[in-house]
Coordinates of C-alpha atoms in Angstrom, one line a residue:
M1 CA 170.0 68.0 218.9
T2 CA 172.4 70.9 218.9
D3 CA 171.5 74.0 216.9
N4 CA 174.5 74.6 214.6
K5 CA 173.7 78.2 214.2
F6 CA 175.9 78.8 217.3
K7 CA 178.9 77.4 215.5
K8 CA 180.9 79.2 212.8
D9 CA 183.9 77.7 211.0
L10 CA 186.6 80.3 210.7
T11 CA 189.2 78.0 209.2
T12 CA 187.9 78.4 205.6
G13 CA 186.8 81.2 203.3
N14 CA 188.1 84.7 202.7
V15 CA 190.0 86.0 205.8
W16 CA 189.2 89.7 205.1
S17 CA 185.4 89.1 204.9
Q18 CA 185.3 86.7 207.8
L19 CA 187.2 89.0 210.0
I20 CA 184.9 91.9 209.3
I21 CA 181.7 89.9 209.5
F22 CA 182.8 88.4 212.9
A23 CA 184.0 91.8 214.2
I24 CA 180.9 93.8 213.4
P25 CA 178.5 92.2 215.9
F26 CA 181.3 92.1 218.5
F27 CA 182.0 95.8 217.9
V28 CA 178.3 96.7 218.2
S29 CA 178.0 94.6 221.4
N30 CA 181.0 96.5 223.0
L31 CA 179.7 99.8 221.6
I32 CA 176.3 99.3 223.3
Q33 CA 178.0 98.1 226.5
S34 CA 180.2 101.3 226.5
I35 CA 177.2 103.5 225.7
Y36 CA 175.4 102.5 228.8
S37 CA 178.7 102.7 230.7
V38 CA 179.1 106.3 229.4
A39 CA 175.5 106.9 230.0
D40 CA 176.1 106.4 233.7
M41 CA 178.7 109.2 233.7
I42 CA 176.5 111.5 231.6
I43 CA 173.5 111.0 233.7
L44 CA 175.5 111.3 236.9
G45 CA 177.1 114.5 235.6
T46 CA 173.7 116.0 234.7
F47 CA 171.9 115.1 237.9
C48 CA 174.6 114.9 240.5
G49 CA 177.8 116.6 239.6
E50 CA 181.6 115.9 239.9
N51 CA 181.5 114.3 243.3
S52 CA 179.4 111.4 241.9
I53 CA 181.6 111.2 238.8
S54 CA 184.7 111.0 241.0
A55 CA 183.1 108.3 243.1
V56 CA 182.2 106.1 240.2
S57 CA 185.6 106.8 238.6
T58 CA 187.4 105.6 241.7
S59 CA 185.4 102.6 242.6
S60 CA 185.0 101.3 239.1
Q61 CA 188.8 100.8 239.0
V62 CA 188.3 98.1 241.6
I63 CA 185.4 96.5 239.7
V64 CA 187.4 96.6 236.5
I65 CA 190.2 94.6 238.2
V66 CA 188.0 91.9 239.6
T67 CA 186.1 91.7 236.3
N68 CA 189.4 91.3 234.5
I69 CA 190.0 88.0 236.3
A70 CA 186.8 86.7 234.7
M71 CA 187.8 88.2 231.3
G72 CA 191.2 86.6 231.5
L73 CA 190.0 83.1 232.3
S74 CA 187.1 83.6 229.8
T75 CA 189.7 84.4 227.1
G76 CA 191.3 81.1 228.0
G77 CA 187.9 79.4 227.5
T78 CA 187.5 81.1 224.1
V79 CA 190.9 79.8 223.0
M80 CA 190.3 76.3 224.3
I81 CA 186.9 76.0 222.7
G82 CA 188.1 77.6 219.4
Q83 CA 191.1 75.3 219.1
Y84 CA 189.1 72.2 220.0
L85 CA 186.5 73.2 217.4
G86 CA 189.2 73.7 214.8
A87 CA 190.8 70.4 215.6
K88 CA 187.3 68.7 215.5
Q89 CA 187.7 67.5 219.1
E90 CA 183.9 67.9 219.8
D91 CA 184.0 65.8 223.0
K92 CA 186.3 68.4 224.7
I93 CA 184.1 71.4 224.0
N94 CA 181.4 70.4 226.5
K95 CA 184.0 69.6 229.1
S96 CA 185.6 73.0 228.6
I97 CA 182.3 74.9 228.8
S98 CA 181.3 73.1 232.0
T99 CA 184.7 73.6 233.7
L100 CA 184.8 77.3 232.7
L101 CA 181.3 78.0 234.2
I102 CA 182.1 76.1 237.4
T103 CA 185.4 77.9 237.8
L104 CA 184.0 81.4 237.2
F105 CA 181.0 80.8 239.5
S106 CA 183.2 79.7 242.3
L107 CA 185.6 82.7 241.8
A108 CA 182.7 85.2 241.8
V109 CA 181.3 84.0 245.1
S110 CA 184.8 83.9 246.7
I111 CA 185.9 87.3 245.5
T112 CA 182.6 88.9 246.5
A113 CA 182.8 87.5 250.0
I114 CA 186.4 88.6 250.5
L115 CA 186.2 92.1 249.1
L116 CA 183.0 93.1 250.8
F117 CA 185.1 93.0 254.1
F118 CA 187.8 95.2 252.6
T119 CA 185.9 98.1 251.0
T120 CA 187.0 100.7 253.5
P121 CA 190.8 99.8 253.4
I122 CA 190.7 99.7 249.6
L123 CA 189.1 103.1 249.2
N124 CA 191.6 104.5 251.8
L125 CA 194.5 103.1 249.9
M126 CA 193.2 104.8 246.7
N127 CA 193.2 108.3 248.4
T128 CA 189.5 108.6 247.7
P129 CA 188.5 112.2 248.1
I130 CA 186.3 112.8 251.2
E131 CA 183.7 114.6 249.2
S132 CA 183.0 111.4 247.2
Y133 CA 183.9 108.8 249.8
K134 CA 180.4 107.7 250.8
E135 CA 179.2 107.4 247.2
A136 CA 182.3 105.5 246.2
K137 CA 181.7 103.0 249.0
D138 CA 178.0 102.5 248.1
Y139 CA 178.9 102.0 244.4
L140 CA 181.6 99.5 245.3
I141 CA 179.5 97.4 247.6
I142 CA 176.5 97.2 245.2
C143 CA 178.7 96.3 242.2
L144 CA 180.5 93.6 244.2
S145 CA 177.1 92.1 245.3
G146 CA 176.2 91.6 241.7
L147 CA 179.6 90.3 240.6
I148 CA 178.3 86.8 239.8
F149 CA 176.2 88.2 236.9
V150 CA 179.2 90.1 235.5
Y151 CA 181.2 86.8 235.6
G152 CA 178.3 84.9 234.1
Y153 CA 178.0 87.2 231.1
N154 CA 181.8 87.1 230.4
A155 CA 181.7 83.3 230.5
L156 CA 178.7 83.0 228.1
S157 CA 180.2 85.5 225.7
A158 CA 183.6 83.8 225.7
I159 CA 182.0 80.4 225.0
M160 CA 180.0 81.8 222.0
R161 CA 183.1 83.6 220.6
G162 CA 185.1 80.4 220.8
L163 CA 182.4 78.7 218.7
G164 CA 182.6 81.5 216.2
D165 CA 179.3 83.2 217.2
S166 CA 179.5 86.9 217.8
K167 CA 175.8 87.7 217.0
T168 CA 174.0 86.0 220.0
P169 CA 175.8 88.1 222.7
L170 CA 174.7 91.2 220.8
K171 CA 171.0 90.5 221.4
F172 CA 171.4 90.3 225.2
I173 CA 173.8 93.2 225.7
S174 CA 171.2 95.3 223.8
I175 CA 168.6 94.3 226.3
A176 CA 170.9 95.1 229.1
S177 CA 171.9 98.5 227.8
V178 CA 168.3 99.7 227.3
T179 CA 167.4 98.4 230.8
N180 CA 170.5 100.0 232.3
I181 CA 169.8 103.5 230.8
A182 CA 166.1 103.4 231.8
L183 CA 167.0 102.4 235.4
D184 CA 169.7 105.1 235.5
F185 CA 167.1 107.8 234.8
L186 CA 164.9 106.2 237.4
F187 CA 167.4 105.7 240.2
V188 CA 169.8 108.6 239.6
G189 CA 167.4 111.1 238.0
Y190 CA 164.1 110.5 239.7
Y191 CA 165.0 108.9 243.0
E192 CA 168.3 110.9 243.3
K193 CA 170.3 107.9 244.5
G194 CA 173.6 109.1 242.9
A195 CA 176.4 106.6 242.4
A196 CA 174.5 103.9 244.3
G197 CA 171.6 104.3 241.8
A198 CA 174.0 103.9 238.9
A199 CA 175.5 100.7 240.4
L200 CA 172.1 99.2 241.1
A201 CA 171.0 99.9 237.5
T202 CA 174.1 98.3 236.1
I203 CA 173.8 95.1 238.2
I204 CA 170.0 94.6 237.5
A205 CA 170.6 95.0 233.7
Q206 CA 173.5 92.6 233.8
A207 CA 171.5 90.0 235.7
L208 CA 168.6 90.3 233.2
S209 CA 171.0 89.8 230.3
V210 CA 172.5 86.6 231.8
I211 CA 169.2 85.1 232.7
L212 CA 167.6 85.7 229.3
C213 CA 170.7 84.5 227.5
I214 CA 170.6 81.1 229.3
I215 CA 166.9 80.7 228.6
Y216 CA 167.5 81.5 224.9
L217 CA 170.4 79.1 224.6
K218 CA 168.4 76.3 226.3
K219 CA 165.4 76.9 224.1
H220 CA 167.6 76.7 220.9
N221 CA 169.4 73.5 221.8
F222 CA 172.8 75.1 222.6
V223 CA 175.8 72.7 222.6
F224 CA 175.6 72.9 226.5
D225 CA 172.2 72.2 228.0
F226 CA 172.8 74.0 231.4
K227 CA 171.2 71.1 233.4
I228 CA 172.6 70.6 236.9
S229 CA 173.8 67.1 235.9
S230 CA 175.8 68.5 233.0
F231 CA 178.0 70.6 235.3
K232 CA 181.0 68.4 235.7
F233 CA 184.5 69.6 236.7
D234 CA 187.2 68.2 234.4
K235 CA 190.7 68.4 235.8
S236 CA 192.4 68.1 232.5
C237 CA 190.4 71.0 231.0
F238 CA 190.9 73.0 234.2
K239 CA 194.7 72.6 233.8
V240 CA 194.6 73.8 230.2
L241 CA 192.2 76.7 231.3
L242 CA 194.7 77.8 233.9
G243 CA 197.6 77.5 231.6
V244 CA 196.0 79.5 228.8
G245 CA 193.7 81.8 230.8
M246 CA 195.6 82.6 233.9
P247 CA 198.4 84.6 232.2
S248 CA 195.7 86.7 230.5
A249 CA 193.9 87.2 233.9
I250 CA 197.2 88.2 235.6
Q251 CA 198.0 90.5 232.7
L252 CA 194.7 92.2 232.8
V253 CA 194.6 92.5 236.6
A254 CA 198.2 93.8 236.7
T255 CA 197.6 96.4 234.0
N256 CA 194.4 97.7 235.7
F257 CA 196.1 97.6 239.1
S258 CA 198.7 99.9 237.6
F259 CA 195.9 102.3 236.5
L260 CA 194.4 102.0 240.0
I261 CA 197.7 103.3 241.3
L262 CA 197.5 106.1 238.8
T263 CA 194.0 106.9 240.0
S264 CA 195.4 107.2 243.5
L265 CA 198.2 109.4 242.3
I266 CA 195.7 111.6 240.4
N267 CA 193.5 111.9 243.4
D268 CA 196.6 112.9 245.5
I269 CA 197.7 115.5 242.9
G270 CA 194.4 117.3 242.1
G271 CA 191.6 115.9 244.3
V272 CA 188.1 115.5 243.1
T273 CA 188.4 117.7 240.0
A274 CA 191.5 115.8 238.7
G275 CA 189.8 112.5 239.6
A276 CA 186.7 113.5 237.6
A277 CA 188.7 114.7 234.7
A278 CA 190.7 111.5 234.5
G279 CA 187.5 109.5 234.9
I280 CA 186.0 111.2 231.8
V281 CA 189.1 110.5 229.8
N282 CA 189.1 106.9 230.8
K283 CA 185.4 106.6 229.8
F284 CA 186.1 108.2 226.5
N285 CA 189.1 106.0 225.9
G286 CA 187.0 102.9 226.6
F287 CA 184.6 104.0 224.0
A288 CA 187.2 105.2 221.5
I289 CA 189.2 101.9 221.3
L290 CA 186.1 99.7 220.8
P291 CA 186.6 99.2 217.1
S292 CA 190.2 98.2 217.5
V293 CA 189.3 95.8 220.4
A294 CA 186.5 94.3 218.2
I295 CA 189.0 93.7 215.4
T296 CA 191.7 92.2 217.6
S297 CA 189.2 90.0 219.5
S298 CA 188.0 88.7 216.2
V299 CA 191.6 88.1 215.1
S300 CA 192.2 86.1 218.3
A301 CA 189.0 84.0 217.8
M302 CA 190.0 83.3 214.2
I303 CA 193.5 82.4 215.2
S304 CA 192.4 80.0 217.9
Q305 CA 190.3 78.0 215.4
N306 CA 193.1 78.0 212.7
M307 CA 195.7 77.0 215.2
G308 CA 193.6 74.0 216.2
A309 CA 193.3 73.2 212.5
K310 CA 197.0 73.8 212.0
K311 CA 196.4 76.4 209.3
Y312 CA 199.3 78.7 210.1
Q313 CA 199.2 80.8 206.9
R314 CA 195.7 81.9 207.8
V315 CA 197.0 82.8 211.3
K316 CA 199.5 85.2 209.7
Q317 CA 196.9 86.7 207.3
A318 CA 194.5 87.4 210.2
T319 CA 197.3 89.1 212.1
R320 CA 198.3 91.3 209.2
Y321 CA 194.8 92.4 208.3
G322 CA 193.9 93.0 211.9
L323 CA 196.9 95.2 212.4
I324 CA 196.2 97.3 209.3
L325 CA 192.6 97.9 210.4
S326 CA 193.6 98.8 214.0
C327 CA 196.2 101.3 212.9
C328 CA 193.6 103.1 210.7
L329 CA 191.0 103.2 213.5
C330 CA 193.4 104.5 216.1
A331 CA 194.6 107.2 213.7
I332 CA 191.0 108.4 213.4
V333 CA 190.6 108.6 217.2
F334 CA 193.9 110.4 217.6
T335 CA 192.7 113.1 215.1
I336 CA 189.4 113.5 216.8
V337 CA 191.0 114.0 220.2
H338 CA 193.2 116.8 218.9
I339 CA 190.4 118.6 217.0
F340 CA 187.5 118.2 219.5
P341 CA 188.9 118.1 223.0
D342 CA 186.4 120.5 224.5
E343 CA 183.5 118.7 222.9
I344 CA 184.6 115.4 224.4
F345 CA 184.4 116.8 228.0
M346 CA 181.2 118.7 227.2
L347 CA 179.5 115.5 226.3
F348 CA 179.9 114.4 229.9
G349 CA 178.4 117.6 231.2
A350 CA 181.8 118.9 232.4
E351 CA 182.0 122.6 233.5
K352 CA 184.7 125.0 232.3
H353 CA 187.2 124.4 235.2
L354 CA 186.9 120.7 234.7
I355 CA 187.5 121.0 230.9
Y356 CA 190.5 123.2 231.5
V357 CA 192.1 120.5 233.8
G358 CA 191.0 117.6 231.7
K359 CA 192.3 118.9 228.4
V360 CA 195.9 118.8 229.7
Y361 CA 195.6 115.2 230.7
L362 CA 193.8 114.2 227.5
F363 CA 196.5 115.7 225.2
A364 CA 199.2 113.8 227.0
F365 CA 197.1 110.6 227.0
S366 CA 196.3 110.9 223.3
F367 CA 199.7 109.5 222.2
E368 CA 198.5 106.2 223.5
Y369 CA 196.7 105.8 220.2
V370 CA 200.0 105.9 218.2
F371 CA 201.3 102.7 219.9
L372 CA 198.2 100.9 220.9
P373 CA 197.4 99.1 217.6
F374 CA 200.8 97.3 217.7
I375 CA 200.5 96.0 221.3
I376 CA 196.9 94.8 221.1
G377 CA 197.4 93.5 217.5
F378 CA 200.3 91.2 218.4
N379 CA 198.8 90.4 221.8
A380 CA 195.8 89.0 219.9
V381 CA 198.2 86.5 218.2
F382 CA 199.7 85.4 221.5
T383 CA 196.3 85.0 223.2
G384 CA 194.7 83.2 220.2
T385 CA 197.6 80.6 220.1
G386 CA 197.4 80.0 223.8
N387 CA 200.6 81.8 224.6
G388 CA 199.1 84.4 226.9
W389 CA 202.3 84.4 229.0
I390 CA 203.9 86.6 226.4
T391 CA 201.2 89.2 226.8
M392 CA 201.5 88.9 230.5
I393 CA 205.3 89.6 230.4
N394 CA 204.7 92.6 228.0
D395 CA 202.1 94.3 230.0
I396 CA 203.5 93.7 233.5
T397 CA 206.9 95.0 232.4
S398 CA 205.5 98.1 230.7
A399 CA 203.2 98.8 233.6
F400 CA 205.6 98.5 236.5
L401 CA 208.9 99.3 235.0
V402 CA 207.7 102.3 233.0
R403 CA 204.1 103.5 233.7
I404 CA 204.2 103.8 237.5
P405 CA 207.8 105.0 237.9
L406 CA 207.5 107.5 235.1
A407 CA 204.2 108.8 236.5
L408 CA 205.9 109.4 239.9
F409 CA 208.9 111.0 238.3
L410 CA 207.0 113.3 235.8
G411 CA 204.0 114.0 238.0
F412 CA 205.8 114.6 241.3
S413 CA 209.6 114.9 240.9
L414 CA 209.3 117.2 237.9
D415 CA 206.1 118.7 239.2
M416 CA 204.3 118.2 235.9
G417 CA 201.2 117.1 237.7
L418 CA 198.3 115.5 235.8
K419 CA 200.1 116.1 232.4
G420 CA 203.1 114.1 233.6
I421 CA 200.9 111.2 234.6
G422 CA 199.2 111.4 231.2
Y423 CA 202.5 111.1 229.4
S424 CA 203.5 108.0 231.4
I425 CA 200.7 106.0 229.8
P426 CA 201.7 106.1 226.1
A427 CA 205.4 105.8 227.1
A428 CA 204.6 102.4 228.7
T429 CA 202.5 101.3 225.7
C430 CA 205.4 102.2 223.4
L431 CA 207.7 99.8 225.3
G432 CA 205.0 97.1 225.3
A433 CA 204.6 97.5 221.5
I434 CA 208.3 97.1 220.9
M435 CA 208.5 94.0 223.0
A436 CA 205.4 92.5 221.3
I437 CA 206.9 93.0 217.9
G438 CA 210.1 91.3 219.1
F439 CA 208.2 88.3 220.5
Y440 CA 206.2 88.0 217.2
L441 CA 209.3 88.0 215.0
S442 CA 211.0 85.4 217.2
G443 CA 208.2 82.9 216.3
I444 CA 208.0 81.6 219.9
W445 CA 204.2 82.0 219.8
K446 CA 203.9 79.1 217.3
K447 CA 204.1 76.5 220.1
N448 CA 200.5 75.3 220.7
K449 CA 199.5 75.2 224.4
V450 CA 196.1 73.6 223.9
V451 CA 195.9 71.0 221.1
N452 CA 199.0 68.8 220.8

């Protein structure tokens, strides 16, 4: 018999309280995940220096891109499961879970096999500094070898979010974070393995998290039993998964590919120091936007269930409340960046010359927090309703029509260097926010792509 503690009905009750209650565990999960990601950089900065930081900063851009394929398709799984739960179509939930797991497993194996043959060309294309090249390659190879666990965790988390459960993933990401930090000190600090040690620590921790999560779910009679006989590929669910999840995957990959190009430009402009400075800013940004991401992800999960139940007024309420919270949170981050820029870099063990270079980039980058709430707030609506294609158009347009061309123009043509590249990022987000608002006001997102 299925344990109903994994299911949470988000179609009834107070929207404010449900949004906050659902978001808190999700925020803490992401916070913990970011802490052990930041811990990699801090430990590397303390024991190894800027070459190792630059190596991780460069190679992690590739890992982020391939991980975003899983995140995009997993988002499609969350929306499918949420809408089927809201529509009371229980029979389709198991089919969706099985199809999502099979799809992501196959993708992880395929992507790993392909990219392991292209690590050298990829790092060459990114203008990886010679001082950090070997460490960057080691980091990339090890992370790719454990990609199946990264995909597995994303799938399991997405399934539980679709069912309205944000608490269970918190337990296992907590285990992973403690394991990761302990192994960082062991491999990086004690055995002096540098970036390779950080990668190994991350993959072992992720694998442990996935294995323990599956054992826990089986023991507590989860809606899917994980037996070999239960893994059945459903063509109709796969078609919906691609229709809903693929636009999100393309959007995430395209966005991060644009940042990979920026990494290449930054390495070209300032070498290892600029790469390390940008890497620290990127790590801080990933940490700083966590509250907003938690809120908007909660909005998306709530919207998916309410779309399935055809409760459109609650969809609009969740959108409005989520936007208000995100604006407040990003305003706080913007203020912190402008008051404590030195302290942000010192947290990562940066030396004076690195702080000097990084502050210029951080100041320009900081205006991202002015526009970010609007683009992620409305994108949550498009994703939750199954209209991820709108988000895809927004992000690809802003990335490749604004971010990259403007980075080249400001950074190279106007010789503004790292500062010019920094300004290109909020400029692109501004355009994306304007487009997102326009799409929302048009009402085109109301067409349901999952439950007819």
